[in-house]
mmCIF file of C-alpha atoms in Angstrom:
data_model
loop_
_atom_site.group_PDB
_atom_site.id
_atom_site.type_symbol
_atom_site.label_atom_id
_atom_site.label_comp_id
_atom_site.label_asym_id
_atom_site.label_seq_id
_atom_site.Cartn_x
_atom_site.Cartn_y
_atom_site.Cartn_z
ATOM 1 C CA UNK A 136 0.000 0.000 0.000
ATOM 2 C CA UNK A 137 1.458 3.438 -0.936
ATOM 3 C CA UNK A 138 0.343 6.528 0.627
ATOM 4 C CA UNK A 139 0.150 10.106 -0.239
ATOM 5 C CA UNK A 140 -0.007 12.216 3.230
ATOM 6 C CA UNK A 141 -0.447 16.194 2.728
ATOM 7 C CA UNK A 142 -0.322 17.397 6.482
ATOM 8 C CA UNK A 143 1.812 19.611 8.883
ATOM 9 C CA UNK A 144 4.765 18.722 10.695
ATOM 10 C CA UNK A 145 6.803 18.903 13.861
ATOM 11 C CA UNK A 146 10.209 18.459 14.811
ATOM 12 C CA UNK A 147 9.234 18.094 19.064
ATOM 13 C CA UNK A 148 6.892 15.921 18.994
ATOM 14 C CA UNK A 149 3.998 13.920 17.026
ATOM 15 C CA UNK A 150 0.927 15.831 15.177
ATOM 16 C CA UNK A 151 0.303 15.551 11.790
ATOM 17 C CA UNK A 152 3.075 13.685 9.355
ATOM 18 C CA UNK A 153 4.898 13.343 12.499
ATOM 19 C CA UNK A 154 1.979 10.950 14.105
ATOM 20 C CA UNK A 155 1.427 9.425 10.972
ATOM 21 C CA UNK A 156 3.930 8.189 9.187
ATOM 22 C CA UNK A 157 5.722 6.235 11.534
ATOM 23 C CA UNK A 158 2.644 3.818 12.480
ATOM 24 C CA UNK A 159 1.745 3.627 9.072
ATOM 25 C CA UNK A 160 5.496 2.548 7.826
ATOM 26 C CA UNK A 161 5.035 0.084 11.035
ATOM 27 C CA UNK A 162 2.407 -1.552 8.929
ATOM 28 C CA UNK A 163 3.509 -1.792 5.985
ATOM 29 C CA UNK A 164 2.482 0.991 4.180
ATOM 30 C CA UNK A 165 5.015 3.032 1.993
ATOM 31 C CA UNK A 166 4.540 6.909 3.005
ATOM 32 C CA UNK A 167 5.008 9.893 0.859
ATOM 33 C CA UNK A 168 4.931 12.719 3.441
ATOM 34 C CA UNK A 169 3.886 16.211 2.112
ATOM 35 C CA UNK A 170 3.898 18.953 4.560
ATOM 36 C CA UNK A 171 2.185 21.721 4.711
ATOM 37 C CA UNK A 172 4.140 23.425 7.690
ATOM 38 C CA UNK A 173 7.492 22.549 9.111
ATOM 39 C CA UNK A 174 6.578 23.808 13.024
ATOM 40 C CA UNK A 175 9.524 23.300 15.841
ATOM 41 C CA UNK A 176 6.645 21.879 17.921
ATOM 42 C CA UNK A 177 2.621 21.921 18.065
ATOM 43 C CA UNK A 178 0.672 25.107 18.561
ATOM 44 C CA UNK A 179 -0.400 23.808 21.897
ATOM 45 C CA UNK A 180 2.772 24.989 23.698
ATOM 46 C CA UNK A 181 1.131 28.624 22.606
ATOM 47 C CA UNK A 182 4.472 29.429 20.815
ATOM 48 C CA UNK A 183 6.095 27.759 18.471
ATOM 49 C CA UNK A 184 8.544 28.619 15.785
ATOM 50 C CA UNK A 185 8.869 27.759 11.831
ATOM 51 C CA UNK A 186 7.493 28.582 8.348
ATOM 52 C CA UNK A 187 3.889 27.823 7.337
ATOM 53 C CA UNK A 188 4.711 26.508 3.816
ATOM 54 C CA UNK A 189 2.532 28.560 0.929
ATOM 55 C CA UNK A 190 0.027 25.662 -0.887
ATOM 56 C CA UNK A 191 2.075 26.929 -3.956
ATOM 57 C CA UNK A 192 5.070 25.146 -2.218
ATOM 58 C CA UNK A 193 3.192 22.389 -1.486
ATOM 59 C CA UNK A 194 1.946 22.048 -4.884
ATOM 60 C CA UNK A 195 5.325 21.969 -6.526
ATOM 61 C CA UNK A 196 6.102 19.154 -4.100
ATOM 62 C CA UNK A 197 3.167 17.359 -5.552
ATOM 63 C CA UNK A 198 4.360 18.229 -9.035
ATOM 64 C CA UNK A 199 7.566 16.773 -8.718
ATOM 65 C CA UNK A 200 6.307 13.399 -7.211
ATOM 66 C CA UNK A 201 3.279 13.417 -10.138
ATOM 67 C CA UNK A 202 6.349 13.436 -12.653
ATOM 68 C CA UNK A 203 8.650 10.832 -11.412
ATOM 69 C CA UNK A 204 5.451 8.716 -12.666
ATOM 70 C CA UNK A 205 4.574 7.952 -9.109
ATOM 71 C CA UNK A 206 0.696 9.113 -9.091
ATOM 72 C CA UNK A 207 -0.551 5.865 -10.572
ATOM 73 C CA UNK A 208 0.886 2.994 -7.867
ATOM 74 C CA UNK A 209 -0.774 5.507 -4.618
ATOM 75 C CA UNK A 210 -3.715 4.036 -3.238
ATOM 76 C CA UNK A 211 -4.671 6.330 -0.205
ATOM 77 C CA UNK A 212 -4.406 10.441 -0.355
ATOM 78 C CA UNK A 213 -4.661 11.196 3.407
ATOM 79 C CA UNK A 214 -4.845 15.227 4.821
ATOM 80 C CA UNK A 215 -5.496 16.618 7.774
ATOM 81 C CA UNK A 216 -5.248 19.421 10.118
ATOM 82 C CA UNK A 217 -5.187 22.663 7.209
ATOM 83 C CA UNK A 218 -4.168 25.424 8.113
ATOM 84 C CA UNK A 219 -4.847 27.910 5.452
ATOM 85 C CA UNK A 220 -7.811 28.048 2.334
ATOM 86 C CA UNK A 221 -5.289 27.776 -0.460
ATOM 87 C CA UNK A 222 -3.972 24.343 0.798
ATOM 88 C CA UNK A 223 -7.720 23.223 0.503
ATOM 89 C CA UNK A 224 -7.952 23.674 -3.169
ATOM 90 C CA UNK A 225 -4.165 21.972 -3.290
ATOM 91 C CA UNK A 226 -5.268 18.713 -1.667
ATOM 92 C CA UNK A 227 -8.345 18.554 -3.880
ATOM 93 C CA UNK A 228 -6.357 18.657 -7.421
ATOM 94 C CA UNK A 229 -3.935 16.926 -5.974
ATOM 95 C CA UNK A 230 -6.973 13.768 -5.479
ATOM 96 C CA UNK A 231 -8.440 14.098 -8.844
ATOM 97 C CA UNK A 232 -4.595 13.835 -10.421
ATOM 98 C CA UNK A 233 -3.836 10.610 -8.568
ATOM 99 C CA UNK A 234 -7.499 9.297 -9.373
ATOM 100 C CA UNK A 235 -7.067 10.285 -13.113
ATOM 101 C CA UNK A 236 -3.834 8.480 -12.629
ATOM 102 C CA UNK A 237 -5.387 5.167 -10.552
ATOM 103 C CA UNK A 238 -8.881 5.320 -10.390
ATOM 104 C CA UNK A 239 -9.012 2.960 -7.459
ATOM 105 C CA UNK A 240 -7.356 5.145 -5.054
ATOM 106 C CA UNK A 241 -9.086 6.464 -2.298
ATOM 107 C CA UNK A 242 -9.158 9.880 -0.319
ATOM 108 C CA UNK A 243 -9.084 10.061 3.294
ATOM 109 C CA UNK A 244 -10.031 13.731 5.061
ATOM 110 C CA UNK A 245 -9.518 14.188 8.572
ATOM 111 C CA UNK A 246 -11.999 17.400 8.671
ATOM 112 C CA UNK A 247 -10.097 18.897 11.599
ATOM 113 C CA UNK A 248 -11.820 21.897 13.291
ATOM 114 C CA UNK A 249 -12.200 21.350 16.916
ATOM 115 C CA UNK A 250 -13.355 19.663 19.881
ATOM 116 C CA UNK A 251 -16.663 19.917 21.977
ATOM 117 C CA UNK A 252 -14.260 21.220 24.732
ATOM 118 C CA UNK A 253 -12.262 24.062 22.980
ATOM 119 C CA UNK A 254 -14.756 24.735 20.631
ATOM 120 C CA UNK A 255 -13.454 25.668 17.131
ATOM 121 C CA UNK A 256 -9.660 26.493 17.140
ATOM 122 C CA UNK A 257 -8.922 26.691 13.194
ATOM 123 C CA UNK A 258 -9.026 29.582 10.848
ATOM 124 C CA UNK A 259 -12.592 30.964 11.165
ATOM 125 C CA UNK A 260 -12.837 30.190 6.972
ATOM 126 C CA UNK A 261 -11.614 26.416 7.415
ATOM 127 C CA UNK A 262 -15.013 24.965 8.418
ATOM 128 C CA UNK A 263 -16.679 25.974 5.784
ATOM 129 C CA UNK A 264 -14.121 25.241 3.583
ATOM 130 C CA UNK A 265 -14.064 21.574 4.590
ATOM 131 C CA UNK A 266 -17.621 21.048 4.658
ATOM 132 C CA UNK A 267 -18.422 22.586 1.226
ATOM 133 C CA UNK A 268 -15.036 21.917 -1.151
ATOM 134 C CA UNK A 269 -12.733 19.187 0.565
ATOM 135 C CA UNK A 270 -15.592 16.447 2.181
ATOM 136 C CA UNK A 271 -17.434 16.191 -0.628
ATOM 137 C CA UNK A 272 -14.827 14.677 -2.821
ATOM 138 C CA UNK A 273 -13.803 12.544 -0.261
ATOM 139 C CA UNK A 274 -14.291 8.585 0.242
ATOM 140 C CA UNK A 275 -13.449 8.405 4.025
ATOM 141 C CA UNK A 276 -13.716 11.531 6.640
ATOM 142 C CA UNK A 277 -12.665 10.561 10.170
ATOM 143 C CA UNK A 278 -14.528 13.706 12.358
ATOM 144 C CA UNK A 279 -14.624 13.841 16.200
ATOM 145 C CA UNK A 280 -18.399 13.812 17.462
ATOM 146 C CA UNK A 281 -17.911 17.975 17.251
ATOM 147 C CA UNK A 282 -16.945 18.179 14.007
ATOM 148 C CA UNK A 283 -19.564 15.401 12.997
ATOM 149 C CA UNK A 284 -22.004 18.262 13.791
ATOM 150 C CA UNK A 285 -20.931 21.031 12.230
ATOM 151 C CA UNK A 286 -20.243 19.456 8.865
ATOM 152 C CA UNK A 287 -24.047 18.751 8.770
ATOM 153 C CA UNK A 288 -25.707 21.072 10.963
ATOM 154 C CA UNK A 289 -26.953 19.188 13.687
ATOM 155 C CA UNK A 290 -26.083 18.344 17.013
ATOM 156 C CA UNK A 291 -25.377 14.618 17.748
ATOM 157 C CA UNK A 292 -25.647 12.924 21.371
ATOM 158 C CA UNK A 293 -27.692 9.711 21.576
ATOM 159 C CA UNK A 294 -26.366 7.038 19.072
ATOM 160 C CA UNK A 295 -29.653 7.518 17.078
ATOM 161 C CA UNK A 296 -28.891 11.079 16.242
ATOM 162 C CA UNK A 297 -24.996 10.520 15.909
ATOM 163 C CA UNK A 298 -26.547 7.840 13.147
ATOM 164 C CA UNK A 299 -28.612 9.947 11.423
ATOM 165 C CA UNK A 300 -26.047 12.806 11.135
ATOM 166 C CA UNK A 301 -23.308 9.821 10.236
ATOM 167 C CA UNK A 302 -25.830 9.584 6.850
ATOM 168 C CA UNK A 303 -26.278 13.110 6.216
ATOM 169 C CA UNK A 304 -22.084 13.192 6.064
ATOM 170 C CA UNK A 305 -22.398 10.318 4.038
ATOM 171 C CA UNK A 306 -25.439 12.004 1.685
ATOM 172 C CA UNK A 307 -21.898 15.138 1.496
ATOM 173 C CA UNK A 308 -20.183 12.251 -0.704
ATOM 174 C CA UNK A 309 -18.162 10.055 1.834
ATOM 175 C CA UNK A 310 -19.079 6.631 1.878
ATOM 176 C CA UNK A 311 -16.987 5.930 5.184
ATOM 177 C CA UNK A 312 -17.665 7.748 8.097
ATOM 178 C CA UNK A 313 -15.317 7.058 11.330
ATOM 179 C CA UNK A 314 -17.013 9.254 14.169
ATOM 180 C CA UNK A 315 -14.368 9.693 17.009
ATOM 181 C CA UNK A 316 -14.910 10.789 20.493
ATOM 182 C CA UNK A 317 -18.283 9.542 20.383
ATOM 183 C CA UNK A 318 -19.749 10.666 23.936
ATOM 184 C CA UNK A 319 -23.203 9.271 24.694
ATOM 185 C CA UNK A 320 -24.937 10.528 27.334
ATOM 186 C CA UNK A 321 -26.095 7.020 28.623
ATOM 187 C CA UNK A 322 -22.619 5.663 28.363
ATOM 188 C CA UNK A 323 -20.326 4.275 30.587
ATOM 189 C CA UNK A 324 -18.308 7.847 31.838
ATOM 190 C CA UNK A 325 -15.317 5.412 32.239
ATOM 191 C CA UNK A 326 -15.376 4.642 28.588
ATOM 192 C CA UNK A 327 -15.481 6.600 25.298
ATOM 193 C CA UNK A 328 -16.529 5.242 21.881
ATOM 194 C CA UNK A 329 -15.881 5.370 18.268
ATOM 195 C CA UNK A 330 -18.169 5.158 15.831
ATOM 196 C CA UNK A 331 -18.100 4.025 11.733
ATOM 197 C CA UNK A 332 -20.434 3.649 9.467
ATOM 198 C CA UNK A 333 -20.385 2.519 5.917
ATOM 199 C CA UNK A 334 -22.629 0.617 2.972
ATOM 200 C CA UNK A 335 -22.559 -2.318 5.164
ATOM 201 C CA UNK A 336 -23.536 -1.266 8.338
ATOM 202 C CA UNK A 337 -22.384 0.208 11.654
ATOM 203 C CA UNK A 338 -20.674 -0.739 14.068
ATOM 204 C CA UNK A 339 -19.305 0.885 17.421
ATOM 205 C CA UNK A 340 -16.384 0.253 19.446
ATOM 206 C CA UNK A 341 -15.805 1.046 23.458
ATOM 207 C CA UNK A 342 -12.545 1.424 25.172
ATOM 208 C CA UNK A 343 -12.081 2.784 28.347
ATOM 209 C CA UNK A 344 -11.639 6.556 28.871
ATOM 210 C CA UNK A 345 -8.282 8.033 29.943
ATOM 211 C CA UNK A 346 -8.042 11.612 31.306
ATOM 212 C CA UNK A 347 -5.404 12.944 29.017
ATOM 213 C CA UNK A 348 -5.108 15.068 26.401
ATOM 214 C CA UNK A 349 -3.154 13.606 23.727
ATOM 215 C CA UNK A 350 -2.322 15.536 21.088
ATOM 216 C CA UNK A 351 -1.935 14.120 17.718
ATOM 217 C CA UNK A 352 -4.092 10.941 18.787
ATOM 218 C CA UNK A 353 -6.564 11.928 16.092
ATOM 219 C CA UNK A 354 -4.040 11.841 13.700
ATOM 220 C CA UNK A 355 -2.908 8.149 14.683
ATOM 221 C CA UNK A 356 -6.082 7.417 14.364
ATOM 222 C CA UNK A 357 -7.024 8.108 10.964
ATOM 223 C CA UNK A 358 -4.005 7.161 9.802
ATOM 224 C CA UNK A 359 -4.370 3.583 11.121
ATOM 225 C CA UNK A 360 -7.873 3.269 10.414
ATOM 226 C CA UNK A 361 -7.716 4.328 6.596
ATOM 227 C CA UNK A 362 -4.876 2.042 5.827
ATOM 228 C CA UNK A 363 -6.514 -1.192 7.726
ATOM 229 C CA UNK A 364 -10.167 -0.490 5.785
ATOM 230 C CA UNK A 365 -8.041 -0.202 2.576
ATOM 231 C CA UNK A 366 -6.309 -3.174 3.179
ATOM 232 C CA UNK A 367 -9.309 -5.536 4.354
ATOM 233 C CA UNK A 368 -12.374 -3.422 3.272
ATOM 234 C CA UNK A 369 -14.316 -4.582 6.363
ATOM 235 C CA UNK A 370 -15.158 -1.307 8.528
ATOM 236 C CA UNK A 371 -15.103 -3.594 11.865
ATOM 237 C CA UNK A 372 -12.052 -5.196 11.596
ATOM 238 C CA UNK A 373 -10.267 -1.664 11.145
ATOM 239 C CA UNK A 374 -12.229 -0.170 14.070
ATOM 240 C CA UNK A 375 -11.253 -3.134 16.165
ATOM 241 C CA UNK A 376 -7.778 -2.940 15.336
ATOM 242 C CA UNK A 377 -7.187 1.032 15.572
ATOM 243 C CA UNK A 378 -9.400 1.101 18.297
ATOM 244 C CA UNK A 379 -6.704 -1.256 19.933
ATOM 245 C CA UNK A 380 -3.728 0.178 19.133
ATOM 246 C CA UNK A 381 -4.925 4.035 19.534
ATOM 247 C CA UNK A 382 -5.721 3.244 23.243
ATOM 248 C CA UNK A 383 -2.308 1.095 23.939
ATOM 249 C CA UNK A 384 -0.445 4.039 22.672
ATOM 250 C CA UNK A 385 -2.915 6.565 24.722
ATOM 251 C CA UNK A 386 -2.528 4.457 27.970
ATOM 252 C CA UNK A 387 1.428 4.015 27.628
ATOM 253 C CA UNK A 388 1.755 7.654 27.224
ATOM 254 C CA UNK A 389 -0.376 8.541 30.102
ATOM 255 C CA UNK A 390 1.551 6.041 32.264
ATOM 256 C CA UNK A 391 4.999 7.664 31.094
ATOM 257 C CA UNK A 392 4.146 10.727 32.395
ATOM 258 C CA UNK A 393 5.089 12.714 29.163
ATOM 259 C CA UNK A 394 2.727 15.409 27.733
ATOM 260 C CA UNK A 395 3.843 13.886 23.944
ATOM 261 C CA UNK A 396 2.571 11.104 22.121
ATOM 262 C CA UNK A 397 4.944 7.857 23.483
ATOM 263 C CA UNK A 398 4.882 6.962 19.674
ATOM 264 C CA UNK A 399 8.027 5.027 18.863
ATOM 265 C CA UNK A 400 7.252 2.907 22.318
ATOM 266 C CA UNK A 401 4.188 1.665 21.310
ATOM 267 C CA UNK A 402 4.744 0.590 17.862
ATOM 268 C CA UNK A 403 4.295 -3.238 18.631
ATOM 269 C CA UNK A 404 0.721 -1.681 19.067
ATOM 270 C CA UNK A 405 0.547 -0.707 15.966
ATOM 271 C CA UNK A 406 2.242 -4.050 13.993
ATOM 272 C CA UNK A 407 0.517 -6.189 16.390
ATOM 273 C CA UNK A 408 -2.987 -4.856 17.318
ATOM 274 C CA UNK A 409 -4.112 -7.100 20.159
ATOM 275 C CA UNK A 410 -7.868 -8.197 20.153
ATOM 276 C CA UNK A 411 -9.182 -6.629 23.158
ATOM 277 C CA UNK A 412 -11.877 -4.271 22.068
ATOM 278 C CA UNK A 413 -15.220 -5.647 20.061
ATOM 279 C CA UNK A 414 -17.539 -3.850 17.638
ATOM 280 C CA UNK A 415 -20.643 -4.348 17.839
ATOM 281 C CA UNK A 416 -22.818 -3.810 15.077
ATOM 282 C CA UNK A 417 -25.202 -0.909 15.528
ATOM 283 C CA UNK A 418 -27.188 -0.729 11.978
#
């Protein structure tokens, strides 16, 4: 499996490319990292230094790989966190000139806006970018529960309305829809769920909830999951299996004590995804 990645990057640290690529690689996958920015360490410090690279950059980047002949063996286009509106239009011709060039590859958006804690903490134009330009030419988005409702204008809670606003995403042009950070109100409080849903169903997966902010989780996390539905085209089998190795990797952090992803440790998670956490099939 080869994969196209257009997302930022940090040298402290793992957001972005920098979650990413080395779980994918861990895999199997072969990883063509583009990055959008080339940050000394995640804007969640509050300062950070480095250049913001212009989508012009990033295009020529994209150029050069498109003529070393490379478009035609990539199977996955994967983006992210975007942090300006001209890289939005970048990662979209970018897709439809590796689809012209294989039309079986797939695109995988990460619509990243926010959380239902923080509230919105991209570029007030990015939202509406994603929702109207970048998700609809996409074949997997991968949106936390608060992101889940903006893209369609509603507000999910229950599973039932998380469901129905799953298919409204889906009605956007997705077929795949991995809902993360799924927060029920008649759950479990120890536990936290994801959520997919696709042509053949949904399913849901619960793991137990950690109190710990880990940055660039959501990136492991798409990354894994895209490249395991790719590779077996069964939605449950990839939940399972990301759902396992996102909360090893979660839970050896937060045992280390360390504020940043412990992502080299837990790469047996990632090769080796234990079978600890069902799905059960929702739909």
């Amino acid at each position: 499996m080869k994969v196209l990645s257009i997302q930022s990057a940090v040298a402290h640290g793992h957001v972005g490319n920098s979650a990413a690529v080395f779980p994918l690689q861990r895999i199997g996958a072969e990883v063509l990292p583009v990055y959008t920015v080339n940050f000394s360490n995640h804007t969640g410090y509050g300062a950070w230094r480095g250049p913001l690279i212009s989508p012009e950059d990033v295009r020529e980047v994209l150029l050069g790989i498109e003529e070393r002949g490379v478009f035609p063996s990539i199977d996955v286009v994967l983006s992210g966190y975007q942090g300006g509106v001209g890289i939005g239009d970048v990662i979209v011709d970018a897709v439809n000139r590796v689809k012209a060039a294989n039309p079986g590859a797939i695109y995988a958006c990460d619509p990243v806006m926010g959380n239902a804690k923080s509230g919105c903490f991209v570029a007030p134009e990015i939202p509406d970018l994603l929702r109207d330009r970048v998700v609809p030419v996409a074949d997997i988005i991968t949106p936390n529960q608060f992101e889940l409702g903006y893209l369609t204008g509603t507000e999910p809670s229950t599973l039932e309305s998380t469901l129905v606003s799953a298919d409204l995403a889906r009605e956007m042009g997705p077929s795949t829809v991995l809902v993360t950070s799924v927060e029920r109100p008649d759950r479990d409080p120890e536990t936290i769920e994801m959520l997919v849903v696709d042509d053949a169903g949904a399913w849901i997966v619960r793991t137990p909830f950690l109190p710990f902010k880990a940055n660039g989780s959501g990136d492991v996390t798409a990354a894994l999951f895209t490249a395991h539905y790719r590779a077996t085209g069964q939605a449950s089998v990839a939940l399972e299996r990301t759902a396992s190795s996102v909360f090893d990797l979660i839970e050896l952090t937060y045992r280390s004590g360390e504020r940043e992803l412990q992502l080299v440790e837990a790469q047996e998670s990632y090769a080796h995804p234990r079978p600890q956490f069902a799905a059960e099939q929702v739909r």
